[in-house]
Short mmCIF file of C-alpha atoms and ligand atoms in Angstrom, two decimals:
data_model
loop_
_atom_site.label_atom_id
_atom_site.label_comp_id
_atom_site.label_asym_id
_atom_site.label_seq_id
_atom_site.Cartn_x
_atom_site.Cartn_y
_atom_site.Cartn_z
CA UNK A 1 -91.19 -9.98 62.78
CA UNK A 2 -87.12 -10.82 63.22
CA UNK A 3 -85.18 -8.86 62.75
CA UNK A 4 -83.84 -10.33 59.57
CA UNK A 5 -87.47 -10.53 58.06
CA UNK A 6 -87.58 -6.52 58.60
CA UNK A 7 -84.08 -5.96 57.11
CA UNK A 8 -85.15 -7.52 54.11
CA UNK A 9 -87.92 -5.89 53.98
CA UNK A 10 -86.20 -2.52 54.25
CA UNK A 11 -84.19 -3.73 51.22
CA UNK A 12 -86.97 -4.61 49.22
CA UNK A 13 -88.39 -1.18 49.77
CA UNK A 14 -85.34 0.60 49.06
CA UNK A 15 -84.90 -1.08 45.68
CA UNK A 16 -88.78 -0.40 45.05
CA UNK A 17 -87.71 3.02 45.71
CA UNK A 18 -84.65 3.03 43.58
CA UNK A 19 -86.54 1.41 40.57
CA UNK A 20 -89.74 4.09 40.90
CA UNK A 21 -87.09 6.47 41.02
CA UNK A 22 -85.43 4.97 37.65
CA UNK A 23 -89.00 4.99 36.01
CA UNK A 24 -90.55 8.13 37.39
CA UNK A 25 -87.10 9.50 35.42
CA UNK A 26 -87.77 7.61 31.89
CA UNK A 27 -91.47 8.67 32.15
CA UNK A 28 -90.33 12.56 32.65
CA UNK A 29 -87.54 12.45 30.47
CA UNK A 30 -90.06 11.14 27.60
CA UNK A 31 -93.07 13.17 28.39
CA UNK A 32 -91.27 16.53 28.59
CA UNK A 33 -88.39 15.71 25.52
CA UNK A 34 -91.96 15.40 23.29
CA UNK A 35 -93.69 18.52 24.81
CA UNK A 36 -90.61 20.36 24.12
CA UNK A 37 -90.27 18.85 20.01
CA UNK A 38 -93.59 19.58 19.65
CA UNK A 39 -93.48 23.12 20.88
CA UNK A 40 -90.20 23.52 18.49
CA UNK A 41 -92.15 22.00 16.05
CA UNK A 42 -95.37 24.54 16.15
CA UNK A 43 -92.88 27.98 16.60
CA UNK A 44 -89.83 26.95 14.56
CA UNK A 45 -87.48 29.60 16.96
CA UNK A 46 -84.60 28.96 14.87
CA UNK A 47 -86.40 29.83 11.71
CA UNK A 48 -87.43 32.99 12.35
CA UNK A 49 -85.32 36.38 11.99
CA UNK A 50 -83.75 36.24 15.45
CA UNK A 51 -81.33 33.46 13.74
CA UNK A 52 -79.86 36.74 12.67
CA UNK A 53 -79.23 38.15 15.76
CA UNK A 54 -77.36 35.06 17.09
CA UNK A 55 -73.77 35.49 16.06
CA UNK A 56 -71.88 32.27 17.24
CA UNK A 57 -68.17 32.07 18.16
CA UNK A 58 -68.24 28.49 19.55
CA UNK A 59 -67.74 25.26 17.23
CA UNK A 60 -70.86 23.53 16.80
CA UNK A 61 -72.78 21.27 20.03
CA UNK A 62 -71.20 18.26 20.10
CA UNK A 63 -73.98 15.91 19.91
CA UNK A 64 -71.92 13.12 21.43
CA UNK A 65 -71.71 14.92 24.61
CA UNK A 66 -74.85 15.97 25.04
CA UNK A 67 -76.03 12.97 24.74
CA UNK A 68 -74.32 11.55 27.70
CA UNK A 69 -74.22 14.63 29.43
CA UNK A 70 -77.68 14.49 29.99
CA UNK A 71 -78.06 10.71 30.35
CA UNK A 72 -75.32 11.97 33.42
CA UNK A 73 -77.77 13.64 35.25
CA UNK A 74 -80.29 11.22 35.72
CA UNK A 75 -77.26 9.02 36.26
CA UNK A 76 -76.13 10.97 39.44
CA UNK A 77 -79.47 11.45 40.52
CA UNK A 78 -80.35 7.57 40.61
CA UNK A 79 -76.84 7.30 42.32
CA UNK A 80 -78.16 9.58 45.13
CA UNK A 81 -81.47 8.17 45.92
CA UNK A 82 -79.62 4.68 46.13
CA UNK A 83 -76.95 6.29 48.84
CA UNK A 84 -79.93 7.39 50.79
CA UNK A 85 -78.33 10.83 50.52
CA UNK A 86 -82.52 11.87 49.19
CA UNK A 87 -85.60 9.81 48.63
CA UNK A 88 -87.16 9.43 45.61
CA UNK A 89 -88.24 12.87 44.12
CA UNK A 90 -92.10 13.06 43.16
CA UNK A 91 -91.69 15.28 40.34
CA UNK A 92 -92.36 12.51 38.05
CA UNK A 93 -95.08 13.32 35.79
CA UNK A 94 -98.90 13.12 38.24
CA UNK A 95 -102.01 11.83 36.85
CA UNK A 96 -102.74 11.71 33.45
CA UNK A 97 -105.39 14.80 33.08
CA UNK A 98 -103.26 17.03 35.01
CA UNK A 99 -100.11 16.47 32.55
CA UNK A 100 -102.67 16.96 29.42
CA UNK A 101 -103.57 20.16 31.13
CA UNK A 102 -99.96 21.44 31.85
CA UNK A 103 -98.61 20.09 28.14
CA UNK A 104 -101.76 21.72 26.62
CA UNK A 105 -101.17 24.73 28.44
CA UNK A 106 -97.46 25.21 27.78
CA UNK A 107 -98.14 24.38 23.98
CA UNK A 108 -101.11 26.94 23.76
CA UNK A 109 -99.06 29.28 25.35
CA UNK A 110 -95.26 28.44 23.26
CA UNK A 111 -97.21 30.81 20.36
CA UNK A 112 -97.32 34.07 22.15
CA UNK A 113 -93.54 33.03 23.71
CA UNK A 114 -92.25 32.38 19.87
CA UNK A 115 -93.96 36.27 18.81
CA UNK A 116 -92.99 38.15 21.18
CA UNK A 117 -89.49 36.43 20.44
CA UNK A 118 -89.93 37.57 16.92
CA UNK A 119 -91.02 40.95 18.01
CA UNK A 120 -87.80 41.28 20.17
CA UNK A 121 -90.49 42.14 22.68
CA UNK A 122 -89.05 42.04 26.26
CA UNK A 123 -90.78 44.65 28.39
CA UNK A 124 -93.89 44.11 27.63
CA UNK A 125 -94.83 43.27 31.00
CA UNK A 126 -92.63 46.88 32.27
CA UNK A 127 -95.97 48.24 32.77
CA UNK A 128 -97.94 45.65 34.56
CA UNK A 129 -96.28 45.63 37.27
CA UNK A 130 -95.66 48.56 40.15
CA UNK A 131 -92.29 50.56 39.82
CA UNK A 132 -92.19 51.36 43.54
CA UNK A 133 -92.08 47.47 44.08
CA UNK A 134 -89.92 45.72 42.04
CA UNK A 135 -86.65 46.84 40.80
CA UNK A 136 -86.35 47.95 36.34
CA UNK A 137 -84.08 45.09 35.54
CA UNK A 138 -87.13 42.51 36.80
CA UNK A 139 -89.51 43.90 35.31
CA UNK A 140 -88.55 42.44 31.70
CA UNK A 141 -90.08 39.40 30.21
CA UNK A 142 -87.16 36.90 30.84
CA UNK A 143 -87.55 33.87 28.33
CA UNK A 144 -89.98 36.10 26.81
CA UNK A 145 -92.37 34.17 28.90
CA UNK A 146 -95.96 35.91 28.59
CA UNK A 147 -96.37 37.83 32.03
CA UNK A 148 -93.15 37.71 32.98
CA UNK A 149 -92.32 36.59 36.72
CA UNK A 150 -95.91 38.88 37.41
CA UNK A 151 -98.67 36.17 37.16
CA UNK A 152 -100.48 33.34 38.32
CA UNK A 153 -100.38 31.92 34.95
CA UNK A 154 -97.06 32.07 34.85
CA UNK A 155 -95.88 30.32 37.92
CA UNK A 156 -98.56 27.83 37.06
CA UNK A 157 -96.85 27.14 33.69
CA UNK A 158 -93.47 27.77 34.51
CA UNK A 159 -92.20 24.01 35.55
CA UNK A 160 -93.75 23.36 32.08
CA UNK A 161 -91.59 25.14 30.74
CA UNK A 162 -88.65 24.29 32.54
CA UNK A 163 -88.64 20.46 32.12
CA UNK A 164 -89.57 21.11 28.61
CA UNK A 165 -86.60 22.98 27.90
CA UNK A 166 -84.45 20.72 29.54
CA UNK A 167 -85.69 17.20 28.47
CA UNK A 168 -87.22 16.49 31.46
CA UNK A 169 -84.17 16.87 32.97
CA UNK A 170 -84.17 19.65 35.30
CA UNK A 171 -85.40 17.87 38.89
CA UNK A 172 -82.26 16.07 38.56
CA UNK A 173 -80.19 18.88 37.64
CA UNK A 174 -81.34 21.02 41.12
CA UNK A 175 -80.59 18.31 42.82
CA UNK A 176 -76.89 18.52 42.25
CA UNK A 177 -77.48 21.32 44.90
CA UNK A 178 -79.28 18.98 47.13
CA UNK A 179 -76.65 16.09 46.60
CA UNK A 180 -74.27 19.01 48.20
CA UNK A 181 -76.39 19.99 50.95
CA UNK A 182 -77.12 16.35 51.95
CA UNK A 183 -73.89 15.20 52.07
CA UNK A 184 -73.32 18.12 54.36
CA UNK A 185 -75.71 17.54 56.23
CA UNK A 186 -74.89 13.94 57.03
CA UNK A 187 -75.06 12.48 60.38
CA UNK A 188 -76.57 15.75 61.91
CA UNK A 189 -79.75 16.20 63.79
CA UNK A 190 -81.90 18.24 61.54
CA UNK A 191 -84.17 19.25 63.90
CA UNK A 192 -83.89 22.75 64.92
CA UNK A 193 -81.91 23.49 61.13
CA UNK A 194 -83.22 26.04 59.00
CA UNK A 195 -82.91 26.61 55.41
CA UNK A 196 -84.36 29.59 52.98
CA UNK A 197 -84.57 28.17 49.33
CA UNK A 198 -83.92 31.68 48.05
CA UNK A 199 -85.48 32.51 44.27
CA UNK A 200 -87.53 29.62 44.89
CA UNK A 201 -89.98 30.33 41.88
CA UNK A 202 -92.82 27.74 41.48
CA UNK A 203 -91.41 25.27 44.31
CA UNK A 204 -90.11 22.15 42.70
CA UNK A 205 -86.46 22.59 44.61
CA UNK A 206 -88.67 23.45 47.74
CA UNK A 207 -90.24 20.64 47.15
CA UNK A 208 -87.31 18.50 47.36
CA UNK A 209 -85.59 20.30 50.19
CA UNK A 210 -89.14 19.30 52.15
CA UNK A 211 -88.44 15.59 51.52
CA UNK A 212 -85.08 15.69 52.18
CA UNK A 213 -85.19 16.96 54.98
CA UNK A 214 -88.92 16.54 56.97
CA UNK A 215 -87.20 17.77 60.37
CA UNK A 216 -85.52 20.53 59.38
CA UNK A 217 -87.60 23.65 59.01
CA UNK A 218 -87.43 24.80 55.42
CA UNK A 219 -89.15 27.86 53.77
CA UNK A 220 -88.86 29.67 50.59
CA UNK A 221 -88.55 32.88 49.15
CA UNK A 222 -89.34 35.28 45.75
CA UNK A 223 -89.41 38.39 44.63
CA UNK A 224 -92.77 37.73 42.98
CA UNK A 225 -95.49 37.41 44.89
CA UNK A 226 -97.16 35.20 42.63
CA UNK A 227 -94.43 32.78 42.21
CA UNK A 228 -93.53 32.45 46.33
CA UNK A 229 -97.80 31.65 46.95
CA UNK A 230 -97.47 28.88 44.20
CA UNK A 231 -94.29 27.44 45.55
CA UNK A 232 -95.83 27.32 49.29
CA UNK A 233 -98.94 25.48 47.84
CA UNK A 234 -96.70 22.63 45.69
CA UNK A 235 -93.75 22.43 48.48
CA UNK A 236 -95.98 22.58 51.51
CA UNK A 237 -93.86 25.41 53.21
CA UNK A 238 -94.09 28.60 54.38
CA UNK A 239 -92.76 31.22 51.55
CA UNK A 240 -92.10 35.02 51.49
CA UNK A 241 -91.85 37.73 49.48
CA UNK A 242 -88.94 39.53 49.25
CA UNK A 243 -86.19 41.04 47.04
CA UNK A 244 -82.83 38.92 47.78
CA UNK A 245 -80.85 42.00 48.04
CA UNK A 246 -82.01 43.02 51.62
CA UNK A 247 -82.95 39.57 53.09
CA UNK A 248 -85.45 39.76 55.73
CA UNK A 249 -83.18 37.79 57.94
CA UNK A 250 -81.19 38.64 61.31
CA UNK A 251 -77.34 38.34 60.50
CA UNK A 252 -75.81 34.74 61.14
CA UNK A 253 -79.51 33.20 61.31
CA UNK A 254 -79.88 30.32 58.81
CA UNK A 255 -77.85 27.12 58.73
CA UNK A 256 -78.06 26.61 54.80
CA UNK A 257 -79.93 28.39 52.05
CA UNK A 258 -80.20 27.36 48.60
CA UNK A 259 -80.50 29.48 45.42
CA UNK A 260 -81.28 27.54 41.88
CA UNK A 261 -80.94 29.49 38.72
CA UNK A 262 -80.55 33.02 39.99
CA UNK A 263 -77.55 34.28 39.30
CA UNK A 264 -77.53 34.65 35.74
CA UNK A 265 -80.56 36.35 36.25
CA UNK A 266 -79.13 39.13 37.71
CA UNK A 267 -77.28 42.30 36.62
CA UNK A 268 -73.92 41.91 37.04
CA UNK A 269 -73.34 45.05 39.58
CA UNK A 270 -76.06 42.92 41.86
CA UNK A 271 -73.83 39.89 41.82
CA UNK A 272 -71.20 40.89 44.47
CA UNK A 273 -73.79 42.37 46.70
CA UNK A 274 -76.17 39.71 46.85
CA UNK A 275 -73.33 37.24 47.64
CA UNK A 276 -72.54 39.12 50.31
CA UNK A 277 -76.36 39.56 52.10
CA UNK A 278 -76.60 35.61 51.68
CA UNK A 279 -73.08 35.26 53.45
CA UNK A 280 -74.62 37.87 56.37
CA UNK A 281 -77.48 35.79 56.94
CA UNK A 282 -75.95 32.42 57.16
CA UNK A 283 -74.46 31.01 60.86
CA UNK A 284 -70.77 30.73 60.96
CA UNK A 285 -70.55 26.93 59.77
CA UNK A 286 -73.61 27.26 57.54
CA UNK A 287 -73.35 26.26 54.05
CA UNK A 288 -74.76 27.82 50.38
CA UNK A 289 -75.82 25.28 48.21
CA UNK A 290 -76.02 26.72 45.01
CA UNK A 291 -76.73 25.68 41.48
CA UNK A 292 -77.11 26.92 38.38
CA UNK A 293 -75.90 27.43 34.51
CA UNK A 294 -72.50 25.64 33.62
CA UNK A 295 -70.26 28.00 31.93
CA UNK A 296 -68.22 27.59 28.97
CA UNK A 297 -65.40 26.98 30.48
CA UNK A 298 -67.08 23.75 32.08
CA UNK A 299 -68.47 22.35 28.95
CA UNK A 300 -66.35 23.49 25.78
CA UNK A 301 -68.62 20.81 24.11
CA UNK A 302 -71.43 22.66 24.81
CA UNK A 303 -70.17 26.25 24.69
CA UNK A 304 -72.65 26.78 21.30
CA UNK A 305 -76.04 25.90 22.91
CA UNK A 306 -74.82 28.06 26.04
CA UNK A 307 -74.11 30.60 23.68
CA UNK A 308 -77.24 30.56 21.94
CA UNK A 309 -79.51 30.53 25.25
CA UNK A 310 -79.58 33.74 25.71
CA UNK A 311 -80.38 34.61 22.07
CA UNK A 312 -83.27 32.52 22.28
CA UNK A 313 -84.31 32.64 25.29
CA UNK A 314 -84.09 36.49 26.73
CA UNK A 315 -81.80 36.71 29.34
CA UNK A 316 -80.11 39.78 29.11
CA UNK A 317 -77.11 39.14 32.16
CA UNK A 318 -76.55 35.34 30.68
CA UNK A 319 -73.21 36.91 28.94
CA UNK A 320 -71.41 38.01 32.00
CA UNK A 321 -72.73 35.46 34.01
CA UNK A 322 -70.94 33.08 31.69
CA UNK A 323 -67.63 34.78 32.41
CA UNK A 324 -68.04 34.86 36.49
CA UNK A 325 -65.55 33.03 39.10
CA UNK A 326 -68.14 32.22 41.47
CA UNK A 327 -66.07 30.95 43.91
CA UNK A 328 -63.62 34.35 43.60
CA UNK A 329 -67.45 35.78 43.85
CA UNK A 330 -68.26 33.88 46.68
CA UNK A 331 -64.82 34.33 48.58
CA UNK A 332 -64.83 37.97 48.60
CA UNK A 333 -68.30 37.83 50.37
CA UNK A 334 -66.54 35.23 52.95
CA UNK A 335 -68.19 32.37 51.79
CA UNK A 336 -65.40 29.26 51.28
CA UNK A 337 -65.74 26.55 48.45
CA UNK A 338 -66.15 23.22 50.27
CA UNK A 339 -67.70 21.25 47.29
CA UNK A 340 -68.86 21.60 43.55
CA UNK A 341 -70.80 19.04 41.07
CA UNK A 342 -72.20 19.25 37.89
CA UNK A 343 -74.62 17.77 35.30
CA UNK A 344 -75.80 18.13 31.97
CA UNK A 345 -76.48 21.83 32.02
CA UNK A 346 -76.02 22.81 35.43
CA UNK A 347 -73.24 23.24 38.18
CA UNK A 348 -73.58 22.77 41.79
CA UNK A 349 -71.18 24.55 44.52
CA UNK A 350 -71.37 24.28 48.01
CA UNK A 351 -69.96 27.26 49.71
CA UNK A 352 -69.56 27.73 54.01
CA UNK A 353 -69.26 30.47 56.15
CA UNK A 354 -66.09 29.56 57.98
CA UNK A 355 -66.12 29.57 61.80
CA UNK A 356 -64.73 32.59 63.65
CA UNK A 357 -60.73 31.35 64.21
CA UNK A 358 -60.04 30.22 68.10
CA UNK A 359 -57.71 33.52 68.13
CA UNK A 360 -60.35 35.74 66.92
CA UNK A 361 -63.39 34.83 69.49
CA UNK A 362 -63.79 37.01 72.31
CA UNK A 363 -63.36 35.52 76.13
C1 LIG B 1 -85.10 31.34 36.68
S1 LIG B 1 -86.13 31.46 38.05
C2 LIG B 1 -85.49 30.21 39.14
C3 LIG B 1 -86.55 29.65 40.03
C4 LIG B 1 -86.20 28.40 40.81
N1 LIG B 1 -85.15 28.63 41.77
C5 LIG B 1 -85.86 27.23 39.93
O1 LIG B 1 -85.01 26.44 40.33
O2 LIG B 1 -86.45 27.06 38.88
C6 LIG B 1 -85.62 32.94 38.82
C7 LIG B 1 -86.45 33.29 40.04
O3 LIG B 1 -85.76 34.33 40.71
C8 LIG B 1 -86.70 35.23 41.21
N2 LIG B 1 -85.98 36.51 41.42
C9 LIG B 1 -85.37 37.28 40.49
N3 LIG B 1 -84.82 38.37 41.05
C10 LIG B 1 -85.08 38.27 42.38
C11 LIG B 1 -84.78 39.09 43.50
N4 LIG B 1 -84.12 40.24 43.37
N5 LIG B 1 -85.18 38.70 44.73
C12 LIG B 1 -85.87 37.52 44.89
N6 LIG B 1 -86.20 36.71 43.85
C13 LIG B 1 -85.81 37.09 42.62
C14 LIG B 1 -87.77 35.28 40.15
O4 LIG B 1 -88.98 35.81 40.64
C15 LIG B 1 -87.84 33.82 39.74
O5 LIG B 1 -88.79 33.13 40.51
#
């Protein structure tokens, strides 16, 4: 074959990549935006007497925005996958049983989420799970999801869930985090790099991190054990269990690590000190790439549904996460703001440990 003959066939495979990509993306955005109405549909969340509870400040969503705020992210993703900065992801939706299963699954299950909202029931799994092992503030059903981060159910179920509350949308909202990291990344070797997706939960970002980067060795982490064995069967990867706060990692060890949707998951005292054990692991020159929430501030459009998150959706540290300067977080744990990106719901930063200054190394 000439050379010419293989460069167009390189193209020809790039734009079947680019267009799989495109369609794998319409397919998701569909499948999940209708498990989602539907689930709406069967519980009626704003009906109920929690609509009471939910006292909001902001003007209303602005539909407009929304609208192309999430059309954005798929947007930016597509852009991506056409840069080569990723390949294709393969979260689009898998054979047809297996998406029956998951949608029938998640909508069987959306009942017990939408009473124990009603209930105002959000320690119901407090006493499932061992004291010794896992710190008070985890042990709380967070999005009032039935067995909280405890079970195999629920790391089964949770992507379910997560697309279907974002549209379908949420692949390409991680991977504002992997944009970051790639571009980083760029040029370099990866052999020999190492990254920790910390908080992995059921594996999707692992997943992506894995075909991002094949060479590179990337594992995953989780406080629950249930969640890290799921997200080492669906990324492929090695996974531990662990609590973030003391990271079983030497100091100055990993080149990257990621964390996805943590953050506002976490009481606010933990903020500052977790920060600073993911800035003690990482080499000087290694990068955070982090993602999660936008903030108010980011999206004034938006500033309603962000408000009413929380309400709806149990998470008790949302509210001061929504009011955090994470890079003024990140900066007093010595981590440096080299990059941020955002879309539809979620921001992106990517933060370095700087390298030791000339006059500061030793001789
Ligand atoms: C909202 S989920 C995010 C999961 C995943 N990163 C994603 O992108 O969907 C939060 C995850 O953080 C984990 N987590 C919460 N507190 C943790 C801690 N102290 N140490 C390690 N993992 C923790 C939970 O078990 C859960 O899997």
């Amino acid at each position: 074959m000439s050379g010419k003959d293989r460069r167009a066939g390189r193209k020809a495979a790039f734009r079947g990549d680019v267009a799989a990509q495109a369609a794998g993306a319409l397919a998701k955005a569909l499948w999940w935006s209708g498990a989602g109405a539907a689930a709406k549909a069967i519980t009626r969340p704003t009906r109920g007497e929690q609509v009471g509870r939910f006292q909001p400040k902001a003007p209303p969503t602005s539909r407009e925005r929304l609208r192309r705020a999430y059309l954005e992210a798929f947007a930016k993703d597509a852009r991506d996958v056409a840069a080569g900065l990723y390949p294709p992801s393969d979260d689009r939706p898998g054979d047809v049983g297996e998406l029956l299963r998951q949608a029938g699954d998640f909508l069987n299950d959306a009942r017990e989420v939408d009473a124990r909202r009603r209930r105002g029931d959000v320690v119901e799994v407090r006493d499932q799970a061992p004291s010794d092992a896992y710190p008070v503030y985890y042990r709380q059903n967070f999005h009032f999801q039935s067995g909280g981060w405890f079970t195999e159910a629920s790391a089964r179920r949770y992507e379910a869930q997560v697309e279907a509350l974002f549209s379908g949308a949420a692949g390409a909202m991680r991977r504002r985090a992997l944009s970051l990291l790639a571009q980083a990344w760029r040029g370099r070797d990866h052999r020999g790099l190492t990254v920790v997706d910390l908080a992995c939960g059921a594996g999707g970002f692992l997943r992506d991190l894995r075909s991002a980067f094949p060479r590179a060795q990337a594992f995953g982490l989780d406080l629950s054990a249930a969640y890290a064995s799921r997200a080492g069967r669906e990324a492929g990867a090695a996974t531990v269990q662990a609590n973030i706060e003391r990271l079983p990692f030497a100091d100055d060890s990993l080149d990257a690590a990621t964390c996805v949707y943590l953050f506002h998951e976490l009481p606010p005292r933990l903020r500052e000190p977790v920060a600073a054990e993911i800035a003690r692991v990482l080499r000087p020159g290694g990068v955070l790439a982090f993602a999660d929430s936008v903030q108010p501030a980011d999206e004034p459009e938006l500033a309603r549904m962000l408000e009413a998150f929380p309400a709806f959706f149990h998470e008790p540290y949302y509210g001061s996460y929504a009011e955090t300067d994470l890079p003024a977080l990140f900066g007093r744990a010595g981590l440096t703001l080299k990059g941020q990106d955002k879309a539809f719901l979620t921001k992106a930063l990517l933060l370095e440990k700087p390298l030791p200054s000339p006059s500061s190394r030793t001789v």
